[in-house]
Amino acid sequence: MDPSARKSYNANFTEEKYKRFLSNLDDNHEIAFRVAETPVFLTDDFRDKLISAGNDIVNTILQPDFKQLTERAIPEKWRVANENDHPHFIALDFGVCRDTGGNIVPKLIELQGFPSLYGFQVKLAENYREVFGIDEDRTVFFNGMDEAQYISLLKKTIVGDHKPDEVVLMDVNAPEQKTAVDFFLTQKYIGTPVVSLEDLEQEGNQLFYRANGERKLIKRIYNRLIFDEIDGDPDIFNKVVDIRQPLDVEWITHPNWFYRVSKFTMPFLKGDYIPVTQFLHQVKEIPGDLENYVLKPLFSFAGQGVIIDVSKSDIENIKDPENWILQQKVNYEPVVQAPDGGVKVEIRLLYLWPNGDEKPTLAINLARLSRGKMIGVRYNQDFDWVGGTIAFMRSEA
């Protein structure tokens, strides 16, 4: 991380500024997760390592046989009709670590073919810059983009050639989600209304929603629904539209890509920044150094079900090893200097892939700070200088 930028930021930080920052960020929509006191400042070298690592992973997703490789990733009960040929969003999570040579390097933790906080991160960066005086020569965008170009690419990806009110951002109980602030900021930036799963109305194979008493046709769904959230209700599709059926609607991104680009992809990846990962049922011999591995269920999210301190009996007791991965443990280095010590950090690269483009474009980032055993808001509730944030860097040459 950039030591000079860190020193300057910490010297000028005050709790009063942080309170003003949070107040500005709220924007009439409550933020239901902790936002960190500081952004992250990347060196040019680390920025370039992230870009290189991301390119290697994207190249795997671009392989012509990628769909064939990942067919088993989709649970049959959640397979949705009319899948397209690529994910519109890719999110790559990298832990910031130290390698055996003492160098600070990114290590892939997880990946998603699913949208993240593409709207909220813009507002977040604006507020860090305004309240804390971040230098204008530092950006949160990649590929030479500025904010206007980023919003244009976001709109091209989500809205495409349609009118904004023909595209809905949809999630289960959308206004009550922890990420609802992102939903409403996205609506502000690109005009897509926010609807809940239960708001969808079906007539034939078409979907509609209501706005100001008017019934409107849906041509695209910007999907923010994760099926895990409705998995506990076996009668859910007796109460709401069964979105798995063939419908005359485009998905941005199609729900099947949530499973294809996921932990399931990890064993197919290779490279300096990829931890060794195997499907558990393909492990021929249990490693003798299990303290250096984690055990992850394929079909869970937000860190649920992960076994960090793995024992041989943990592995032997798993009834469905084909649905688990054994992954080399990634040890985060506490590289962000808070006033009272080092903090661990994870950087998420966020890509946009509109229809018509040959490949995804690395666009913006998200970062998370942690002092807990795991990265994530739920594991860091009792700490400060932790939570959601964003990384500033200089533009690539």
PDB file of C-alpha atoms in Angstrom, residues 141-361:
ATOM      1  CA  PHE A 141     -11.655   3.678 -11.953  1.00  0.00           C
ATOM      2  CA  PHE A 142      -9.621   1.534 -14.363  1.00  0.00           C
ATOM      3  CA  ASN A 143      -8.886   1.759 -18.080  1.00  0.00           C
ATOM      4  CA  GLY A 144      -8.570   5.545 -17.968  1.00  0.00           C
ATOM      5  CA  MET A 145     -12.251   6.047 -17.194  1.00  0.00           C
ATOM      6  CA  ASP A 146     -13.690   9.030 -15.366  1.00  0.00           C
ATOM      7  CA  GLU A 147     -17.009   9.023 -13.507  1.00  0.00           C
ATOM      8  CA  ALA A 148     -19.108  10.061 -16.521  1.00  0.00           C
ATOM      9  CA  GLN A 149     -17.574   7.343 -18.715  1.00  0.00           C
ATOM     10  CA  TYR A 150     -18.104   4.777 -15.969  1.00  0.00           C
ATOM     11  CA  ILE A 151     -21.794   5.678 -15.546  1.00  0.00           C
ATOM     12  CA  SER A 152     -22.193   5.501 -19.336  1.00  0.00           C
ATOM     13  CA  LEU A 153     -20.700   1.966 -19.387  1.00  0.00           C
ATOM     14  CA  LEU A 154     -22.878   0.937 -16.439  1.00  0.00           C
ATOM     15  CA  LYS A 155     -25.979   2.190 -18.275  1.00  0.00           C
ATOM     16  CA  LYS A 156     -24.915   0.469 -21.505  1.00  0.00           C
ATOM     17  CA  THR A 157     -24.524  -2.801 -19.584  1.00  0.00           C
ATOM     18  CA  ILE A 158     -27.775  -2.684 -17.619  1.00  0.00           C
ATOM     19  CA  VAL A 159     -30.178  -0.669 -19.813  1.00  0.00           C
ATOM     20  CA  GLY A 160     -28.686  -1.282 -23.264  1.00  0.00           C
ATOM     21  CA  ASP A 161     -30.990  -0.117 -26.063  1.00  0.00           C
ATOM     22  CA  HIS A 162     -34.070  -0.120 -23.858  1.00  0.00           C
ATOM     23  CA  LYS A 163     -35.748   2.721 -22.009  1.00  0.00           C
ATOM     24  CA  PRO A 164     -34.740   2.853 -18.322  1.00  0.00           C
ATOM     25  CA  ASP A 165     -38.334   2.206 -17.158  1.00  0.00           C
ATOM     26  CA  GLU A 166     -38.403  -1.018 -19.218  1.00  0.00           C
ATOM     27  CA  VAL A 167     -35.554  -2.376 -17.081  1.00  0.00           C
ATOM     28  CA  VAL A 168     -36.098  -3.153 -13.390  1.00  0.00           C
ATOM     29  CA  LEU A 169     -33.587  -3.791 -10.615  1.00  0.00           C
ATOM     30  CA  MET A 170     -35.117  -6.797  -8.844  1.00  0.00           C
ATOM     31  CA  ASP A 171     -34.431  -8.524  -5.545  1.00  0.00           C
ATOM     32  CA  VAL A 172     -36.498 -10.269  -2.914  1.00  0.00           C
ATOM     33  CA  ASN A 173     -37.878  -7.558  -0.569  1.00  0.00           C
ATOM     34  CA  ALA A 174     -35.610  -5.101  -2.399  1.00  0.00           C
ATOM     35  CA  PRO A 175     -36.121  -1.989  -0.209  1.00  0.00           C
ATOM     36  CA  GLU A 176     -35.257  -4.032   2.911  1.00  0.00           C
ATOM     37  CA  GLN A 177     -31.989  -5.497   1.629  1.00  0.00           C
ATOM     38  CA  LYS A 178     -28.710  -4.452   3.298  1.00  0.00           C
ATOM     39  CA  THR A 179     -27.573  -3.260  -0.121  1.00  0.00           C
ATOM     40  CA  ALA A 180     -30.741  -1.207  -0.783  1.00  0.00           C
ATOM     41  CA  VAL A 181     -28.703   2.024  -0.744  1.00  0.00           C
ATOM     42  CA  ASP A 182     -26.912   0.711  -3.841  1.00  0.00           C
ATOM     43  CA  PHE A 183     -30.248  -0.075  -5.502  1.00  0.00           C
ATOM     44  CA  PHE A 184     -31.555   3.467  -5.080  1.00  0.00           C
ATOM     45  CA  LEU A 185     -28.272   5.082  -6.097  1.00  0.00           C
ATOM     46  CA  THR A 186     -28.298   2.938  -9.254  1.00  0.00           C
ATOM     47  CA  GLN A 187     -31.820   4.184  -9.931  1.00  0.00           C
ATOM     48  CA  LYS A 188     -30.540   7.739  -9.507  1.00  0.00           C
ATOM     49  CA  TYR A 189     -27.609   7.224 -11.878  1.00  0.00           C
ATOM     50  CA  ILE A 190     -29.268   5.256 -14.698  1.00  0.00           C
ATOM     51  CA  GLY A 191     -33.030   5.448 -14.084  1.00  0.00           C
ATOM     52  CA  THR A 192     -33.879   1.784 -13.449  1.00  0.00           C
ATOM     53  CA  PRO A 193     -36.800   1.366 -11.000  1.00  0.00           C
ATOM     54  CA  VAL A 194     -36.357  -0.863  -7.947  1.00  0.00           C
ATOM     55  CA  VAL A 195     -38.877  -3.694  -7.552  1.00  0.00           C
ATOM     56  CA  SER A 196     -39.267  -6.731  -5.329  1.00  0.00           C
ATOM     57  CA  LEU A 197     -39.797 -10.304  -6.497  1.00  0.00           C
ATOM     58  CA  GLU A 198     -43.360 -10.175  -5.209  1.00  0.00           C
ATOM     59  CA  ASP A 199     -44.052  -7.057  -7.330  1.00  0.00           C
ATOM     60  CA  LEU A 200     -43.681  -8.983 -10.596  1.00  0.00           C
ATOM     61  CA  GLU A 201     -46.923  -9.713 -12.459  1.00  0.00           C
ATOM     62  CA  GLN A 202     -47.156 -12.333 -15.199  1.00  0.00           C
ATOM     63  CA  GLU A 203     -49.416 -12.427 -18.258  1.00  0.00           C
ATOM     64  CA  GLY A 204     -48.596 -15.200 -20.701  1.00  0.00           C
ATOM     65  CA  ASN A 205     -44.808 -15.208 -20.905  1.00  0.00           C
ATOM     66  CA  GLN A 206     -44.473 -11.476 -20.222  1.00  0.00           C
ATOM     67  CA  LEU A 207     -43.716  -9.726 -16.930  1.00  0.00           C
ATOM     68  CA  PHE A 208     -45.036  -6.397 -15.670  1.00  0.00           C
ATOM     69  CA  TYR A 209     -44.655  -4.085 -12.685  1.00  0.00           C
ATOM     70  CA  ARG A 210     -46.692  -1.114 -11.478  1.00  0.00           C
ATOM     71  CA  ALA A 211     -45.457   2.466 -11.150  1.00  0.00           C
ATOM     72  CA  ASN A 212     -47.768   5.276 -10.053  1.00  0.00           C
ATOM     73  CA  GLY A 213     -50.741   3.054 -10.747  1.00  0.00           C
ATOM     74  CA  GLU A 214     -49.616   2.290 -14.318  1.00  0.00           C
ATOM     75  CA  ARG A 215     -48.842  -1.258 -15.436  1.00  0.00           C
ATOM     76  CA  LYS A 216     -45.503  -1.363 -17.265  1.00  0.00           C
ATOM     77  CA  LEU A 217     -43.907  -4.088 -19.388  1.00  0.00           C
ATOM     78  CA  ILE A 218     -40.536  -5.433 -18.240  1.00  0.00           C
ATOM     79  CA  LYS A 219     -38.036  -6.114 -21.032  1.00  0.00           C
ATOM     80  CA  ARG A 220     -34.955  -6.620 -18.862  1.00  0.00           C
ATOM     81  CA  ILE A 221     -34.312  -7.611 -15.258  1.00  0.00           C
ATOM     82  CA  TYR A 222     -31.168  -6.294 -13.580  1.00  0.00           C
ATOM     83  CA  ASN A 223     -31.021  -9.263 -11.248  1.00  0.00           C
ATOM     84  CA  ARG A 224     -29.881  -8.802  -7.653  1.00  0.00           C
ATOM     85  CA  LEU A 225     -31.672 -11.856  -6.260  1.00  0.00           C
ATOM     86  CA  ILE A 226     -29.569 -14.696  -4.846  1.00  0.00           C
ATOM     87  CA  PHE A 227     -31.565 -17.930  -4.638  1.00  0.00           C
ATOM     88  CA  ASP A 228     -30.077 -18.766  -1.220  1.00  0.00           C
ATOM     89  CA  GLU A 229     -32.339 -16.041   0.172  1.00  0.00           C
ATOM     90  CA  ILE A 230     -35.521 -17.848  -0.865  1.00  0.00           C
ATOM     91  CA  ASP A 231     -34.254 -21.419  -0.503  1.00  0.00           C
ATOM     92  CA  GLY A 232     -35.868 -21.760   2.932  1.00  0.00           C
ATOM     93  CA  ASP A 233     -39.381 -21.382   1.516  1.00  0.00           C
ATOM     94  CA  PRO A 234     -40.352 -24.446  -0.577  1.00  0.00           C
ATOM     95  CA  ASP A 235     -43.652 -22.773  -1.539  1.00  0.00           C
ATOM     96  CA  ILE A 236     -42.083 -19.504  -2.719  1.00  0.00           C
ATOM     97  CA  PHE A 237     -43.118 -19.945  -6.357  1.00  0.00           C
ATOM     98  CA  ASN A 238     -46.711 -20.609  -5.337  1.00  0.00           C
ATOM     99  CA  LYS A 239     -46.747 -17.051  -3.970  1.00  0.00           C
ATOM    100  CA  VAL A 240     -44.716 -15.171  -6.602  1.00  0.00           C
ATOM    101  CA  VAL A 241     -43.883 -15.515 -10.294  1.00  0.00           C
ATOM    102  CA  ASP A 242     -41.701 -18.541 -11.007  1.00  0.00           C
ATOM    103  CA  ILE A 243     -38.800 -16.729 -12.630  1.00  0.00           C
ATOM    104  CA  ARG A 244     -37.115 -20.006 -13.620  1.00  0.00           C
ATOM    105  CA  GLN A 245     -39.573 -20.626 -16.467  1.00  0.00           C
ATOM    106  CA  PRO A 246     -39.100 -19.429 -20.074  1.00  0.00           C
ATOM    107  CA  LEU A 247     -40.145 -15.786 -20.036  1.00  0.00           C
ATOM    108  CA  ASP A 248     -39.970 -13.039 -22.630  1.00  0.00           C
ATOM    109  CA  VAL A 249     -37.391 -11.091 -20.652  1.00  0.00           C
ATOM    110  CA  GLU A 250     -33.631 -10.518 -20.775  1.00  0.00           C
ATOM    111  CA  TRP A 251     -31.554 -11.149 -17.659  1.00  0.00           C
ATOM    112  CA  ILE A 252     -28.717  -8.776 -16.712  1.00  0.00           C
ATOM    113  CA  THR A 253     -26.946 -10.914 -15.597  1.00  0.00           C
ATOM    114  CA  HIS A 254     -28.609 -14.285 -16.020  1.00  0.00           C
ATOM    115  CA  PRO A 255     -28.977 -16.108 -12.656  1.00  0.00           C
ATOM    116  CA  ASN A 256     -27.106 -19.200 -13.914  1.00  0.00           C
ATOM    117  CA  TRP A 257     -23.878 -17.163 -14.086  1.00  0.00           C
ATOM    118  CA  PHE A 258     -23.982 -16.704 -10.305  1.00  0.00           C
ATOM    119  CA  TYR A 259     -23.119 -20.413 -10.077  1.00  0.00           C
ATOM    120  CA  ARG A 260     -20.844 -20.734 -13.096  1.00  0.00           C
ATOM    121  CA  VAL A 261     -18.484 -17.923 -12.009  1.00  0.00           C
ATOM    122  CA  SER A 262     -18.114 -18.807  -8.356  1.00  0.00           C
ATOM    123  CA  LYS A 263     -16.097 -20.958  -5.987  1.00  0.00           C
ATOM    124  CA  PHE A 264     -16.841 -23.724  -8.485  1.00  0.00           C
ATOM    125  CA  THR A 265     -14.449 -22.046 -10.944  1.00  0.00           C
ATOM    126  CA  MET A 266     -11.491 -21.985  -8.541  1.00  0.00           C
ATOM    127  CA  PRO A 267     -10.082 -25.473  -9.318  1.00  0.00           C
ATOM    128  CA  PHE A 268      -9.850 -24.545 -13.016  1.00  0.00           C
ATOM    129  CA  LEU A 269      -7.678 -21.480 -12.357  1.00  0.00           C
ATOM    130  CA  LYS A 270      -3.897 -21.406 -12.334  1.00  0.00           C
ATOM    131  CA  GLY A 271      -1.328 -18.662 -11.740  1.00  0.00           C
ATOM    132  CA  ASP A 272       0.923 -16.917  -9.243  1.00  0.00           C
ATOM    133  CA  TYR A 273      -2.016 -15.195  -7.565  1.00  0.00           C
ATOM    134  CA  ILE A 274      -4.325 -18.231  -7.357  1.00  0.00           C
ATOM    135  CA  PRO A 275      -4.276 -20.453  -4.242  1.00  0.00           C
ATOM    136  CA  VAL A 276      -4.154 -24.173  -5.031  1.00  0.00           C
ATOM    137  CA  THR A 277      -7.766 -25.394  -5.001  1.00  0.00           C
ATOM    138  CA  GLN A 278      -9.282 -28.852  -5.541  1.00  0.00           C
ATOM    139  CA  PHE A 279     -12.777 -30.283  -5.566  1.00  0.00           C
ATOM    140  CA  LEU A 280     -12.859 -32.305  -2.353  1.00  0.00           C
ATOM    141  CA  HIS A 281     -13.975 -35.511  -4.084  1.00  0.00           C
ATOM    142  CA  GLN A 282     -10.878 -35.291  -6.314  1.00  0.00           C
ATOM    143  CA  VAL A 283      -8.396 -34.999  -3.428  1.00  0.00           C
ATOM    144  CA  LYS A 284      -6.398 -38.229  -3.588  1.00  0.00           C
ATOM    145  CA  GLU A 285      -4.543 -37.740  -0.294  1.00  0.00           C
ATOM    146  CA  ILE A 286      -5.483 -35.466   2.594  1.00  0.00           C
ATOM    147  CA  PRO A 287      -2.622 -32.969   3.092  1.00  0.00           C
ATOM    148  CA  GLY A 288      -0.557 -33.395   6.236  1.00  0.00           C
ATOM    149  CA  ASP A 289      -0.551 -29.635   6.803  1.00  0.00           C
ATOM    150  CA  LEU A 290      -4.314 -29.031   7.011  1.00  0.00           C
ATOM    151  CA  GLU A 291      -3.643 -25.905   9.061  1.00  0.00           C
ATOM    152  CA  ASN A 292      -2.710 -24.332   5.715  1.00  0.00           C
ATOM    153  CA  TYR A 293      -6.090 -25.071   4.090  1.00  0.00           C
ATOM    154  CA  VAL A 294      -9.713 -23.983   4.315  1.00  0.00           C
ATOM    155  CA  LEU A 295     -12.775 -26.031   3.444  1.00  0.00           C
ATOM    156  CA  LYS A 296     -15.551 -24.245   1.549  1.00  0.00           C
ATOM    157  CA  PRO A 297     -19.043 -25.357   0.498  1.00  0.00           C
ATOM    158  CA  LEU A 298     -19.696 -24.561  -3.156  1.00  0.00           C
ATOM    159  CA  PHE A 299     -23.281 -23.510  -2.705  1.00  0.00           C
ATOM    160  CA  SER A 300     -23.263 -20.848  -0.012  1.00  0.00           C
ATOM    161  CA  PHE A 301     -22.461 -17.154   0.077  1.00  0.00           C
ATOM    162  CA  ALA A 302     -21.150 -14.449   2.443  1.00  0.00           C
ATOM    163  CA  GLY A 303     -18.697 -16.867   4.054  1.00  0.00           C
ATOM    164  CA  GLN A 304     -21.365 -19.173   5.495  1.00  0.00           C
ATOM    165  CA  GLY A 305     -20.332 -22.760   6.132  1.00  0.00           C
ATOM    166  CA  VAL A 306     -16.601 -22.155   5.626  1.00  0.00           C
ATOM    167  CA  ILE A 307     -14.365 -24.262   7.889  1.00  0.00           C
ATOM    168  CA  ILE A 308     -11.168 -22.336   8.630  1.00  0.00           C
ATOM    169  CA  ASP A 309      -9.469 -24.638  11.119  1.00  0.00           C
ATOM    170  CA  VAL A 310      -9.772 -27.861   9.129  1.00  0.00           C
ATOM    171  CA  SER A 311      -9.299 -31.284  10.693  1.00  0.00           C
ATOM    172  CA  LYS A 312      -9.132 -34.695   9.036  1.00  0.00           C
ATOM    173  CA  SER A 313     -12.450 -35.611  10.665  1.00  0.00           C
ATOM    174  CA  ASP A 314     -14.083 -32.504   9.142  1.00  0.00           C
ATOM    175  CA  ILE A 315     -13.192 -33.844   5.706  1.00  0.00           C
ATOM    176  CA  GLU A 316     -14.194 -37.427   6.485  1.00  0.00           C
ATOM    177  CA  ASN A 317     -17.589 -36.320   7.855  1.00  0.00           C
ATOM    178  CA  ILE A 318     -18.639 -34.463   4.698  1.00  0.00           C
ATOM    179  CA  LYS A 319     -21.343 -36.466   2.943  1.00  0.00           C
ATOM    180  CA  ASP A 320     -21.233 -34.643  -0.411  1.00  0.00           C
ATOM    181  CA  PRO A 321     -17.530 -33.979  -1.135  1.00  0.00           C
ATOM    182  CA  GLU A 322     -18.339 -33.125  -4.774  1.00  0.00           C
ATOM    183  CA  ASN A 323     -19.989 -29.956  -3.424  1.00  0.00           C
ATOM    184  CA  TRP A 324     -16.936 -28.755  -1.465  1.00  0.00           C
ATOM    185  CA  ILE A 325     -13.500 -27.382  -2.299  1.00  0.00           C
ATOM    186  CA  LEU A 326     -10.269 -27.688  -0.331  1.00  0.00           C
ATOM    187  CA  GLN A 327      -8.346 -24.480  -0.820  1.00  0.00           C
ATOM    188  CA  GLN A 328      -4.883 -23.420   0.224  1.00  0.00           C
ATOM    189  CA  LYS A 329      -5.270 -20.892   3.020  1.00  0.00           C
ATOM    190  CA  VAL A 330      -4.625 -17.271   2.182  1.00  0.00           C
ATOM    191  CA  ASN A 331      -3.014 -15.366   5.032  1.00  0.00           C
ATOM    192  CA  TYR A 332      -3.877 -11.689   4.917  1.00  0.00           C
ATOM    193  CA  GLU A 333      -1.125  -9.218   5.750  1.00  0.00           C
ATOM    194  CA  PRO A 334      -2.321  -6.258   7.893  1.00  0.00           C
ATOM    195  CA  VAL A 335      -0.986  -3.647   5.461  1.00  0.00           C
ATOM    196  CA  VAL A 336      -3.382  -0.744   6.084  1.00  0.00           C
ATOM    197  CA  GLN A 337      -2.089   1.298   8.995  1.00  0.00           C
ATOM    198  CA  ALA A 338      -4.852   2.442  11.331  1.00  0.00           C
ATOM    199  CA  PRO A 339      -3.971   4.739  14.263  1.00  0.00           C
ATOM    200  CA  ASP A 340      -3.709   1.673  16.523  1.00  0.00           C
ATOM    201  CA  GLY A 341      -2.113  -0.892  14.222  1.00  0.00           C
ATOM    202  CA  GLY A 342      -2.411  -2.845  11.000  1.00  0.00           C
ATOM    203  CA  VAL A 343      -5.672  -3.843   9.331  1.00  0.00           C
ATOM    204  CA  LYS A 344      -6.258  -6.596   6.763  1.00  0.00           C
ATOM    205  CA  VAL A 345      -7.690  -5.700   3.378  1.00  0.00           C
ATOM    206  CA  GLU A 346      -9.446  -7.337   0.461  1.00  0.00           C
ATOM    207  CA  ILE A 347      -9.790  -5.719  -2.974  1.00  0.00           C
ATOM    208  CA  ARG A 348     -12.674  -6.602  -5.300  1.00  0.00           C
ATOM    209  CA  LEU A 349     -12.174  -5.904  -9.001  1.00  0.00           C
ATOM    210  CA  LEU A 350     -15.491  -5.112 -10.692  1.00  0.00           C
ATOM    211  CA  TYR A 351     -15.963  -5.748 -14.414  1.00  0.00           C
ATOM    212  CA  LEU A 352     -18.775  -4.726 -16.781  1.00  0.00           C
ATOM    213  CA  TRP A 353     -19.593  -6.708 -19.918  1.00  0.00           C
ATOM    214  CA  PRO A 354     -22.375  -5.173 -22.014  1.00  0.00           C
ATOM    215  CA  ASN A 355     -23.910  -7.079 -24.907  1.00  0.00           C
ATOM    216  CA  GLY A 356     -21.894  -6.607 -28.068  1.00  0.00           C
ATOM    217  CA  ASP A 357     -18.506  -6.308 -26.346  1.00  0.00           C
ATOM    218  CA  GLU A 358     -16.001  -9.095 -26.984  1.00  0.00           C
ATOM    219  CA  LYS A 359     -14.842  -9.215 -23.389  1.00  0.00           C
ATOM    220  CA  PRO A 360     -15.488  -7.619 -19.981  1.00  0.00           C
ATOM    221  CA  THR A 361     -14.018  -4.239 -19.027  1.00  0.00           C
TER     222      THR A 361
END
